Amino acid sequence: MSFKVEFRPAARLEFDEAADWYEEQQPGLRAEFVREIDSVVSRIADRPLSFPVVQGSGIRRALVGRFPYAVLFEVSDELLVVHALFHTSRNPMIWRGRID
């Protein structure tokens, strides 16, 4: 069963900002970033419970292949809620504040 995926507004903004930043660094890199995110989100939708739970939360984390990002999501019935598309070097308290 494949789950429906919903990006929270903050996660959508992070996605857009990251894609824009990569395109500024190198033309065409946005498309590669978008493909990587799409691939991870597809894997999440197919098997969401196979991803680890972040300690101290009900949030799961999927790392993005060649980019230093993690997709932080929650499983709710048949819906996956993406709370953050988070650069792995950032302070995790930032995204945790969105959920608590």
JSON list of C-alpha atoms in Angstrom, two decimals, residues 48-49 51-62 71-77 80-84 95-100:
[
{"chain": "A", "resi": 48, "resn": "PRO", "atom": "CA", "xyz": [7.13, 4.24, 5.84]},
{"chain": "A", "resi": 49, "resn": "LEU", "atom": "CA", "xyz": [7.59, 1.96, 8.84]},
{"chain": "A", "resi": 51, "resn": "PHE", "atom": "CA", "xyz": [12.55, 4.16, 8.50]},
{"chain": "A", "resi": 52, "resn": "PRO", "atom": "CA", "xyz": [13.90, 4.77, 12.00]},
{"chain": "A", "resi": 53, "resn": "VAL", "atom": "CA", "xyz": [12.05, 6.77, 14.62]},
{"chain": "A", "resi": 54, "resn": "VAL", "atom": "CA", "xyz": [13.94, 9.82, 15.85]},
{"chain": "A", "resi": 55, "resn": "GLN", "atom": "CA", "xyz": [14.69, 9.37, 19.54]},
{"chain": "A", "resi": 56, "resn": "GLY", "atom": "CA", "xyz": [12.16, 11.05, 21.81]},
{"chain": "A", "resi": 57, "resn": "SER", "atom": "CA", "xyz": [9.51, 11.57, 19.13]},
{"chain": "A", "resi": 58, "resn": "GLY", "atom": "CA", "xyz": [7.02, 9.80, 16.89]},
{"chain": "A", "resi": 59, "resn": "ILE", "atom": "CA", "xyz": [8.80, 11.26, 13.88]},
{"chain": "A", "resi": 60, "resn": "ARG", "atom": "CA", "xyz": [10.67, 9.08, 11.40]},
{"chain": "A", "resi": 61, "resn": "ARG", "atom": "CA", "xyz": [13.73, 10.08, 9.41]},
{"chain": "A", "resi": 62, "resn": "ALA", "atom": "CA", "xyz": [14.82, 9.22, 5.89]},
{"chain": "A", "resi": 71, "resn": "VAL", "atom": "CA", "xyz": [13.05, 14.02, 5.36]},
{"chain": "A", "resi": 72, "resn": "LEU", "atom": "CA", "xyz": [11.31, 14.06, 8.74]},
{"chain": "A", "resi": 73, "resn": "PHE", "atom": "CA", "xyz": [7.82, 12.62, 8.62]},
{"chain": "A", "resi": 74, "resn": "GLU", "atom": "CA", "xyz": [4.99, 11.18, 10.66]},
{"chain": "A", "resi": 75, "resn": "VAL", "atom": "CA", "xyz": [2.71, 8.29, 9.74]},
{"chain": "A", "resi": 76, "resn": "SER", "atom": "CA", "xyz": [-0.98, 8.90, 10.38]},
{"chain": "A", "resi": 77, "resn": "ASP", "atom": "CA", "xyz": [-3.48, 6.30, 9.10]},
{"chain": "A", "resi": 80, "resn": "LEU", "atom": "CA", "xyz": [2.38, 10.68, 5.60]},
{"chain": "A", "resi": 81, "resn": "VAL", "atom": "CA", "xyz": [2.95, 14.16, 6.93]},
{"chain": "A", "resi": 82, "resn": "VAL", "atom": "CA", "xyz": [6.36, 15.64, 6.05]},
{"chain": "A", "resi": 83, "resn": "HIS", "atom": "CA", "xyz": [7.20, 18.08, 8.83]},
{"chain": "A", "resi": 84, "resn": "ALA", "atom": "CA", "xyz": [10.68, 19.05, 7.67]},
{"chain": "A", "resi": 95, "resn": "TRP", "atom": "CA", "xyz": [12.35, 21.16, 13.58]},
{"chain": "A", "resi": 96, "resn": "ARG", "atom": "CA", "xyz": [11.36, 19.65, 16.93]},
{"chain": "A", "resi": 97, "resn": "GLY", "atom": "CA", "xyz": [9.76, 22.97, 17.84]},
{"chain": "A", "resi": 98, "resn": "ARG", "atom": "CA", "xyz": [7.33, 22.53, 14.95]},
{"chain": "A", "resi": 99, "resn": "ILE", "atom": "CA", "xyz": [5.98, 19.24, 16.23]},
{"chain": "A", "resi": 100, "resn": "ASP", "atom": "CA", "xyz": [5.80, 19.74, 20.00]}
]
